[in-house]
C-alpha cells in the first residue's frame, strides 16, 4: 500500500478544471460506465494501484500496449539505462535499426519500417503512403474498426467513438472524408480504380472483439489485387500480440502495408508502419510522400520495445494464448453461472465480451451492427461491480479485455470468482 496522496474524486475534480473531461483520452473519463475514474499511482505485474492505495487486477493493460505485465523489470531497466544516455537526439540511433530489422523479420510482407510515435500516426501515414504510391484518392474502411483519430479514418470508428455514440467527429469537414468509403466488416466490398487502399483491423478489437469470417481477409487480398489497390492491415493491437507475425501470420494473408503500435513500444509512445521496400521508398527522403517526426524512433521507446519483444518468444505466445483461453472459458462459465447474458469471444491471445441476450448458444457478433446491439447498461453495471471487487475492466463496452503474461493461472482464477460474484450482483 502506498501513502494516499489524494483521493480519486479530488483528483478527478481538479483534472476536470484543467483538462477537458479530466482525461487525455476520452474513454478514460468513465462517461459510458459512470462513476469516478481511478487515478493510477503505480502498477506492477497484473495490478494497478490507485492514489488511494487500492489495488485493481487490471484487464485494461494500457489497451494492449502492455503484454508482459506492468513495470516488467526487463523493460524498466532498459528504459532507465537508455534514459541515462539521453532521451532524444534528432539523429539516428542503433536501436532504431534493430527494431526495424526485428519487425521486418517478424511481419509478413514487411521489408522496410518507419517508426513514428503513435498508432494514429502509423495509420495516417499508411493512408498517405498508399495514396502517394497508387496516385489514387479513395480509402475503404470498415464500420466499427478504429484506426486512431486521423480525420480521414474517423468515420464509423469503434472504441471511444462508439462509446460516445458518434458517427464520426465534429471538426472533420466533409472534404476530409469525401474519399473515405465505409463498408460493413466481414463483407468483401467492390473496389474500383479510384481505390488507393483498403484498411482493416484483421481482427476487429475496437467493437468488442470480432474475428474475421473465414475467407474475409483472403477476399480482401484478392479484391485489392484485382483493383490494383493496396491492402493495409492495422495491426496496432494484433501486431506482436497474436504472435510475432500478428494477424497476417495467423491468418496467412499478407497485406501490402502493416501498421503497428501498442506492444512494440513496451508501454512507451510508439507506432510503426512497414511494407515492401518499393512501397516504403515512396516516403521521404527517398520518395515524394512527406512524413516526419521530432521524437520518431525515440531512444527510450525503442529501448522499451526491444526489451519487450526480446521476451516475446513463441513459447511466451503459447503461454499467453493458454492464459487467454483459461480466462475466456472461465469468463463464459462464470457469466452463465450468474445468469448474465453475454457472448465471450476469443481469438488467440485476445478476448472480447459482448453483453446482452444472444440469439443462440455460440453466437458472436460479426459486424458493427451486431456489436452495437451490446447492452451498454449491463456492461456499465458489471464494470462498477467489478471495480468494487478490485477487478478493472475497460470503462467502455467496445474495448477488448487484455490478459498479460503476468496474469498467472491463479490470478485468473481469483478474477473469475470475483467476476461471477460481480455479474450476479450487477443484476440484483
Ligand atoms: C489504439 C489503436 C490505434 C491508435 O493508436 P494510438 O497509439 O492510440 O494513436 C489504431 N488502430 C488500432 C487498431 C488501435 O487499436
Coordinates of C-alpha atoms and ligand atoms in Angstrom, one line a residue:
X1 CA 0.0 0.0 0.0
X2 CA 1.2 3.5 -0.8
X3 CA 0.5 6.6 1.2
X4 CA -2.6 8.1 -0.2
X5 CA -1.7 11.4 -1.7
X6 CA -5.2 12.4 -2.6
X7 CA -8.5 10.8 -3.5
X8 CA -9.6 9.8 -6.9
X9 CA -12.6 12.1 -6.6
X10 CA -10.5 15.1 -5.6
X11 CA -8.1 14.4 -8.5
X12 CA -10.9 14.0 -11.0
X13 CA -12.5 17.2 -9.9
X14 CA -9.1 19.1 -10.2
X15 CA -8.5 17.3 -13.5
X16 CA -11.8 18.5 -15.0
X17 CA -10.8 22.1 -14.3
X18 CA -7.6 21.9 -16.3
X19 CA -8.1 19.0 -18.7
X20 CA -11.2 18.7 -20.9
X21 CA -13.3 15.9 -19.2
X22 CA -10.4 15.4 -16.8
X23 CA -8.6 13.0 -19.1
X24 CA -6.2 12.8 -22.0
X25 CA -8.1 10.1 -23.9
X26 CA -11.9 10.2 -23.8
X27 CA -12.8 6.6 -22.7
X28 CA -10.8 7.1 -19.5
X29 CA -13.4 9.5 -18.2
X30 CA -15.8 6.7 -17.4
X31 CA -18.5 8.6 -19.3
X32 CA -20.3 5.5 -20.6
X33 CA -19.9 3.3 -17.4
X34 CA -20.4 6.1 -14.8
X35 CA -18.5 6.6 -11.6
X36 CA -15.2 8.1 -10.9
X37 CA -12.1 7.1 -12.7
X38 CA -9.3 5.7 -10.6
X39 CA -6.0 7.7 -10.8
X40 CA -3.1 5.4 -11.0
X41 CA -0.2 5.9 -8.8
X42 CA 1.8 2.9 -9.9
X43 CA 1.5 -0.5 -11.4
X44 CA 3.1 -3.9 -11.0
X45 CA 2.5 -7.1 -13.0
X46 CA -1.2 -7.6 -13.3
X47 CA -2.1 -4.8 -10.9
X48 CA -2.6 -1.1 -11.0
X49 CA -2.6 0.7 -7.7
X50 CA -4.5 3.9 -7.4
X51 CA -3.8 7.1 -5.4
X52 CA -6.0 5.8 -2.6
X53 CA -3.8 2.7 -2.3
X54 CA -6.5 0.5 -3.8
X55 CA -5.2 -2.4 -5.9
X56 CA -7.0 -3.3 -9.1
X57 CA -6.5 -6.5 -11.0
X58 CA -6.0 -4.9 -14.4
X59 CA -7.5 -6.2 -17.6
X60 CA -7.0 -2.8 -19.4
X61 CA -3.2 -3.2 -19.7
X62 CA -3.0 0.2 -21.4
X63 CA -5.4 -1.1 -24.1
X64 CA -3.0 -3.7 -25.2
X65 CA 0.3 -1.8 -25.0
X66 CA 1.3 -3.9 -22.0
X67 CA 1.8 -7.6 -22.7
X68 CA 4.4 -8.7 -20.1
X69 CA 2.5 -7.1 -17.2
X70 CA 3.2 -3.7 -15.7
X71 CA 6.7 -2.5 -14.8
X72 CA 8.4 -5.6 -16.1
X73 CA 12.0 -5.3 -14.8
X74 CA 13.5 -6.1 -18.3
X75 CA 11.6 -3.2 -19.7
X76 CA 12.0 -0.7 -16.9
X77 CA 15.8 -1.5 -16.7
X78 CA 16.1 -0.9 -20.4
X79 CA 14.3 2.4 -20.2
X80 CA 16.5 3.5 -17.2
X81 CA 19.6 2.6 -18.9
X82 CA 18.6 4.3 -22.1
X83 CA 17.5 7.4 -20.3
X84 CA 20.9 7.8 -18.7
X85 CA 22.3 8.1 -22.3
X86 CA 19.9 10.9 -23.2
X87 CA 16.2 11.0 -24.2
X88 CA 16.1 12.4 -27.7
X89 CA 18.7 13.5 -30.2
X90 CA 17.3 14.4 -33.6
X91 CA 19.8 12.0 -35.1
X92 CA 19.5 8.3 -35.9
X93 CA 20.4 5.6 -33.4
X94 CA 21.4 1.9 -33.5
X95 CA 18.2 0.8 -31.7
X96 CA 16.0 2.2 -34.5
X97 CA 17.8 -0.1 -36.9
X98 CA 17.5 -3.1 -34.6
X99 CA 13.7 -2.5 -34.0
X100 CA 13.1 -2.1 -37.8
X101 CA 15.1 -5.3 -38.5
X102 CA 13.1 -7.2 -35.9
X103 CA 9.8 -6.0 -37.2
X104 CA 10.8 -6.8 -40.8
X105 CA 11.9 -10.2 -39.8
X106 CA 8.7 -11.0 -38.0
X107 CA 5.9 -9.4 -40.0
X108 CA 4.9 -11.0 -43.3
X109 CA 5.4 -8.7 -46.3
X110 CA 7.5 -6.1 -44.4
X111 CA 10.9 -5.2 -45.8
X112 CA 11.3 -1.7 -44.5
X113 CA 9.9 0.1 -41.5
X114 CA 9.3 3.7 -40.5
X115 CA 8.9 4.4 -36.8
X116 CA 6.5 7.1 -35.6
X117 CA 5.1 8.0 -32.1
X118 CA 1.6 6.5 -32.1
X119 CA -0.7 4.2 -33.8
X120 CA -2.7 7.1 -35.1
X121 CA 0.4 8.4 -36.9
X122 CA 1.1 5.0 -38.3
X123 CA -2.3 4.6 -40.0
X124 CA -2.4 8.2 -41.0
X125 CA 1.0 7.8 -42.7
X126 CA -0.1 4.5 -44.3
X127 CA -3.1 6.2 -45.9
X128 CA -0.9 9.0 -47.3
X129 CA 1.6 6.5 -48.5
X130 CA -1.0 4.4 -50.2
X131 CA -2.4 7.4 -51.9
X132 CA 1.0 8.6 -53.0
X133 CA 2.1 5.2 -54.2
X134 CA -1.0 4.5 -56.2
X135 CA -1.9 8.0 -57.2
X136 CA -5.5 7.3 -56.3
X137 CA -7.7 9.1 -53.7
X138 CA -10.1 6.7 -52.2
X139 CA -9.8 4.7 -48.9
X140 CA -12.2 1.9 -47.9
X141 CA -12.5 1.2 -44.2
X142 CA -14.9 -0.9 -42.2
X143 CA -17.6 0.2 -39.8
X144 CA -16.5 -0.4 -36.2
X145 CA -12.8 -0.5 -37.0
X146 CA -10.8 2.1 -35.2
X147 CA -7.6 3.3 -36.8
X148 CA -6.7 6.2 -34.5
X149 CA -8.0 9.7 -34.8
X150 CA -6.7 11.0 -38.2
X151 CA -9.5 12.8 -40.0
X152 CA -9.9 10.5 -42.9
X153 CA -10.2 7.4 -40.7
X154 CA -12.6 8.6 -38.0
X155 CA -15.8 7.8 -39.9
X156 CA -17.7 5.0 -38.2
X157 CA -14.8 4.3 -35.8
X158 CA -15.2 1.8 -32.9
X159 CA -13.6 2.3 -29.5
X160 CA -14.3 5.6 -27.8
X161 CA -16.1 6.9 -30.9
X162 CA -18.6 4.0 -30.5
X163 CA -19.0 4.7 -26.8
X164 CA -19.8 8.3 -27.4
X165 CA -22.4 7.3 -30.0
X166 CA -20.8 9.4 -32.6
X167 CA -20.8 8.5 -36.3
X168 CA -17.6 10.4 -36.6
X169 CA -16.4 13.6 -35.1
X170 CA -17.2 17.2 -35.2
X171 CA -14.4 19.2 -36.7
X172 CA -13.9 16.8 -39.6
X173 CA -15.2 18.6 -42.7
X174 CA -16.9 16.6 -45.3
X175 CA -14.0 17.3 -47.6
X176 CA -11.7 15.3 -45.2
X177 CA -13.8 12.2 -45.5
X178 CA -15.0 12.7 -49.1
X179 CA -12.7 9.9 -50.2
X180 CA -13.4 7.6 -47.3
X181 CA -15.8 4.8 -48.0
X182 CA -17.2 2.8 -45.1
X183 CA -18.2 -0.8 -45.7
X184 CA -19.6 -3.5 -43.3
X185 CA -17.0 -5.6 -41.6
X186 CA -16.7 -9.2 -42.8
X187 CA -18.1 -8.4 -46.3
X188 CA -15.7 -8.0 -49.2
X189 CA -16.5 -4.7 -50.8
X190 CA -16.5 -4.0 -54.5
X191 CA -13.5 -1.9 -55.5
X192 CA -12.8 0.2 -58.5
X193 CA -9.7 2.0 -59.9
X194 CA -10.3 5.0 -57.6
X195 CA -9.4 3.0 -54.6
X196 CA -5.9 3.5 -53.2
X197 CA -6.3 1.2 -50.2
X198 CA -8.5 -0.9 -48.1
X199 CA -7.6 -0.5 -44.4
X200 CA -8.8 -3.1 -42.0
X201 CA -8.3 -4.4 -38.4
X202 CA -7.6 -8.0 -39.4
X203 CA -9.2 -8.9 -36.1
X204 CA -11.5 -6.1 -35.1
X205 CA -10.7 -5.3 -31.5
X206 CA -12.4 -1.9 -31.0
X207 CA -16.1 -3.0 -31.3
X208 CA -15.7 -5.7 -28.7
X209 CA -13.9 -8.5 -30.4
X210 CA -15.0 -9.5 -33.9
X211 CA -12.9 -12.2 -35.7
X212 CA -12.6 -12.1 -39.5
X213 CA -15.0 -14.5 -41.0
X214 CA -13.4 -17.4 -43.0
X215 CA -12.4 -16.0 -46.4
X216 CA -12.8 -12.3 -45.5
X217 CA -9.1 -11.4 -45.3
X218 CA -8.4 -13.7 -48.3
X219 CA -11.3 -12.0 -50.2
X220 CA -9.9 -8.5 -49.4
X221 CA -6.4 -9.6 -50.6
X222 CA -7.9 -10.8 -53.9
X223 CA -10.2 -7.8 -54.4
X224 CA -7.2 -5.4 -53.8
X225 CA -5.1 -7.3 -56.3
X226 CA -7.8 -7.2 -58.9
X227 CA -8.4 -3.5 -58.4
X228 CA -4.7 -2.5 -58.1
X229 CA -5.4 -1.2 -54.6
X230 CA -3.2 -1.7 -51.5
X231 CA -4.3 -3.8 -48.6
X232 CA -3.4 -2.1 -45.2
X233 CA -3.6 -4.3 -42.1
X234 CA -3.9 -2.1 -39.0
X235 CA -2.1 -4.4 -36.5
X236 CA -1.8 -1.8 -33.8
X237 CA -3.5 -4.2 -31.4
X238 CA -2.9 -7.6 -33.1
X239 CA 0.8 -7.0 -34.1
X240 CA 3.1 -8.9 -31.8
X241 CA 0.1 -9.8 -29.7
X242 CA -1.5 -12.7 -31.7
X243 CA 2.0 -13.9 -32.2
X244 CA 5.3 -12.5 -33.6
X245 CA 3.8 -12.3 -37.1
X246 CA 0.5 -10.8 -35.9
X247 CA -2.8 -11.5 -37.7
X248 CA -1.0 -11.7 -41.1
X249 CA 0.9 -14.7 -39.9
X250 CA -2.0 -16.2 -38.0
X251 CA -4.5 -16.0 -40.9
X252 CA -1.9 -16.5 -43.7
X253 CA -2.8 -13.3 -45.6
X254 CA 0.0 -10.9 -46.4
X255 CA -1.0 -7.2 -46.6
X256 CA 0.8 -4.5 -48.6
X257 CA 1.2 -2.2 -45.6
X258 CA 1.2 -3.1 -42.0
X259 CA 0.7 -0.7 -39.1
X260 CA 1.9 -1.3 -35.6
X261 CA 1.8 0.4 -32.2
X262 CA 1.0 -0.6 -28.6
X263 CA 3.0 -3.8 -27.9
X264 CA 6.1 -2.7 -29.9
X265 CA 6.7 0.2 -27.6
X266 CA 6.7 -1.8 -24.3
X267 CA 4.4 0.8 -22.9
X268 CA 6.1 3.9 -24.3
X269 CA 4.7 6.0 -27.1
X270 CA 5.5 4.5 -30.5
X271 CA 4.0 3.4 -33.8
X272 CA 5.4 1.9 -37.0
X273 CA 4.4 1.1 -40.5
X274 CA 6.1 -1.3 -42.8
X275 CA 5.8 -2.7 -46.3
X276 CA 7.9 -4.0 -49.1
X277 CA 10.8 -1.6 -50.0
X278 CA 9.3 -0.5 -53.3
X279 CA 6.3 1.0 -51.4
X280 CA 8.2 2.3 -48.4
X281 CA 10.7 4.1 -50.6
X282 CA 7.8 6.3 -51.7
X283 CA 8.3 8.0 -48.3
X284 CA 10.6 11.0 -47.9
X285 CA 13.6 11.3 -48.2
X286 CA 13.7 8.6 -50.9
X287 CA 10.2 9.4 -52.2
X288 CA 7.7 12.2 -52.6
X289 CA 5.4 11.3 -49.7
X290 CA 6.3 13.5 -46.8
X291 CA 6.3 12.3 -43.3
X292 CA 8.5 13.2 -40.3
X293 CA 8.7 13.3 -36.5
X294 CA 10.8 15.1 -33.9
X295 CA 10.5 12.2 -31.5
X296 CA 10.3 9.4 -34.1
X297 CA 12.5 6.4 -33.2
X298 CA 12.8 7.8 -29.7
X299 CA 15.7 6.2 -27.8
X300 CA 13.5 5.3 -24.7
X301 CA 10.6 3.9 -26.8
X302 CA 13.0 1.7 -28.9
X303 CA 14.7 0.5 -25.8
X304 CA 11.5 -0.5 -24.1
X305 CA 10.1 -2.0 -27.3
X306 CA 13.2 -4.1 -28.0
X307 CA 13.3 -5.3 -24.4
X308 CA 9.6 -6.4 -24.6
X309 CA 9.9 -8.0 -28.0
X310 CA 13.0 -9.9 -26.8
X311 CA 10.9 -11.8 -24.3
X312 CA 8.0 -12.5 -26.7
X313 CA 9.2 -15.9 -27.9
X314 CA 6.9 -18.5 -29.5
X315 CA 6.8 -20.1 -26.0
X316 CA 5.6 -16.8 -24.5
X317 CA 2.8 -16.6 -27.0
X318 CA 1.7 -20.2 -26.4
X319 CA 1.6 -19.4 -22.7
X320 CA -0.4 -16.2 -23.2
X321 CA -2.8 -18.0 -25.5
X322 CA -3.3 -20.6 -22.9
X323 CA -4.0 -17.9 -20.3
X324 CA -6.4 -16.2 -22.6
X325 CA -8.2 -19.5 -23.1
X326 CA -8.4 -20.1 -19.4
X327 CA -9.8 -16.6 -19.0
X328 CA -12.3 -16.8 -21.9
X329 CA -13.6 -20.2 -20.9
X330 CA -13.8 -19.3 -17.3
X331 CA -15.5 -16.0 -18.1
X332 CA -18.1 -17.7 -20.2
X333 CA -18.7 -20.2 -17.4
X334 CA -18.8 -17.6 -14.7
X335 CA -21.3 -15.4 -16.6
X336 CA -23.5 -18.4 -17.4
X337 CA -23.5 -19.4 -13.8
X338 CA -24.6 -16.0 -12.8
X339 CA -27.3 -15.9 -15.5
X340 CA -25.6 -12.9 -17.1
X341 CA -26.5 -12.8 -20.8
X342 CA -23.3 -12.4 -22.8
X343 CA -21.1 -13.8 -25.5
X344 CA -17.4 -14.3 -24.9
X345 CA -15.2 -14.2 -27.9
X346 CA -11.6 -15.4 -28.1
X347 CA -9.1 -15.1 -30.9
X348 CA -5.8 -16.5 -29.8
X349 CA -4.4 -14.2 -27.1
X350 CA -7.3 -11.7 -27.4
X351 CA -10.6 -11.9 -25.5
X352 CA -13.8 -9.8 -26.0
X353 CA -17.1 -9.6 -24.2
X354 CA -20.5 -8.8 -25.8
X355 CA -23.2 -8.2 -23.2
X356 CA -26.8 -9.0 -23.9
X357 CA -29.0 -11.9 -24.8
X358 CA -27.7 -13.9 -27.8
X359 CA -29.9 -15.5 -30.4
X360 CA -28.4 -18.9 -29.9
X361 CA -25.6 -20.5 -28.0
X362 CA -22.3 -19.8 -29.6
X363 CA -23.5 -16.7 -31.4
X364 CA -20.9 -14.0 -31.7
X365 CA -21.1 -10.5 -33.4
X366 CA -19.8 -10.5 -37.0
X367 CA -20.0 -6.7 -37.7
X368 CA -20.6 -3.3 -36.2
X369 CA -24.4 -3.6 -36.4
X370 CA -24.2 -6.7 -34.3
X371 CA -21.6 -5.3 -32.0
X372 CA -23.7 -2.2 -31.3
X373 CA -26.6 -4.2 -30.0
X374 CA -24.5 -4.9 -26.9
X375 CA -26.2 -3.8 -23.7
X376 CA -24.1 -0.9 -22.6
X377 CA -26.1 -0.5 -19.4
X378 CA -25.5 -4.1 -18.4
X379 CA -21.8 -3.7 -19.1
X380 CA -21.7 -0.5 -17.0
X381 CA -23.3 -2.3 -14.1
X382 CA -20.9 -5.2 -14.4
X383 CA -18.0 -2.8 -14.7
X384 CA -19.0 -1.0 -11.5
X385 CA -19.5 -4.2 -9.5
X386 CA -16.1 -5.5 -10.8
X387 CA -14.4 -2.3 -9.6
X388 CA -15.9 -2.7 -6.1
X389 CA -14.2 -6.1 -6.1
X390 CA -10.8 -4.9 -7.3
X391 CA -11.1 -6.0 -10.9
X392 CA -10.6 -3.4 -13.6
X393 CA -12.2 -3.9 -17.0
X394 CA -12.0 -1.1 -19.6
X395 CA -14.5 1.7 -19.0
X396 CA -16.2 1.1 -22.3
X397 CA -18.3 -1.8 -23.7
X398 CA -16.4 -1.9 -27.0
X399 CA -12.8 -2.5 -25.8
X400 CA -11.1 -5.8 -25.8
X401 CA -10.1 -7.4 -22.5
X402 CA -6.4 -7.8 -22.2
X403 CA -4.7 -10.6 -20.4
X404 CA -0.9 -10.3 -19.9
X405 CA 1.8 -12.7 -19.2
X406 CA 1.7 -11.5 -15.6
X407 CA -1.8 -12.9 -15.2
X408 CA -0.9 -16.2 -13.7
X409 CA -3.4 -19.1 -13.8
X410 CA -4.1 -18.5 -10.0
X411 CA -4.7 -14.8 -10.6
X412 CA -7.0 -15.5 -13.4
X413 CA -9.0 -18.0 -11.2
X414 CA -9.2 -15.3 -8.5
X415 CA -10.5 -12.8 -11.1
X416 CA -13.1 -15.3 -12.3
X417 CA -14.5 -15.8 -8.8
X418 CA -14.9 -12.1 -8.5
X419 CA -16.4 -11.8 -11.9
X420 CA -19.1 -14.4 -11.2
X421 CA -19.9 -12.6 -8.0
X422 CA -20.0 -9.2 -9.7
X423 CA -22.1 -10.5 -12.6
X424 CA -24.7 -11.8 -10.1
X425 CA -24.7 -8.5 -8.1
X426 CA -25.0 -6.4 -11.2
X427 CA -28.4 -7.9 -11.9
X428 CA -29.7 -7.7 -8.3
Ligands
LIG1 C1 -5.1 2.0 -30.5 C2 -5.3 1.8 -31.9 C3 -4.9 2.8 -32.9 C4 -4.4 4.1 -32.5 O1 -3.2 4.1 -31.8 P1 -2.8 5.3 -30.8 O2 -1.4 4.9 -30.3 O3 -3.8 5.3 -29.7 O4 -2.8 6.5 -31.6 C5 -5.0 2.5 -34.2 N1 -5.5 1.3 -34.6 C6 -5.9 0.4 -33.7 C7 -6.4 -0.9 -34.3 C8 -5.9 0.6 -32.4 O5 -6.3 -0.3 -31.5

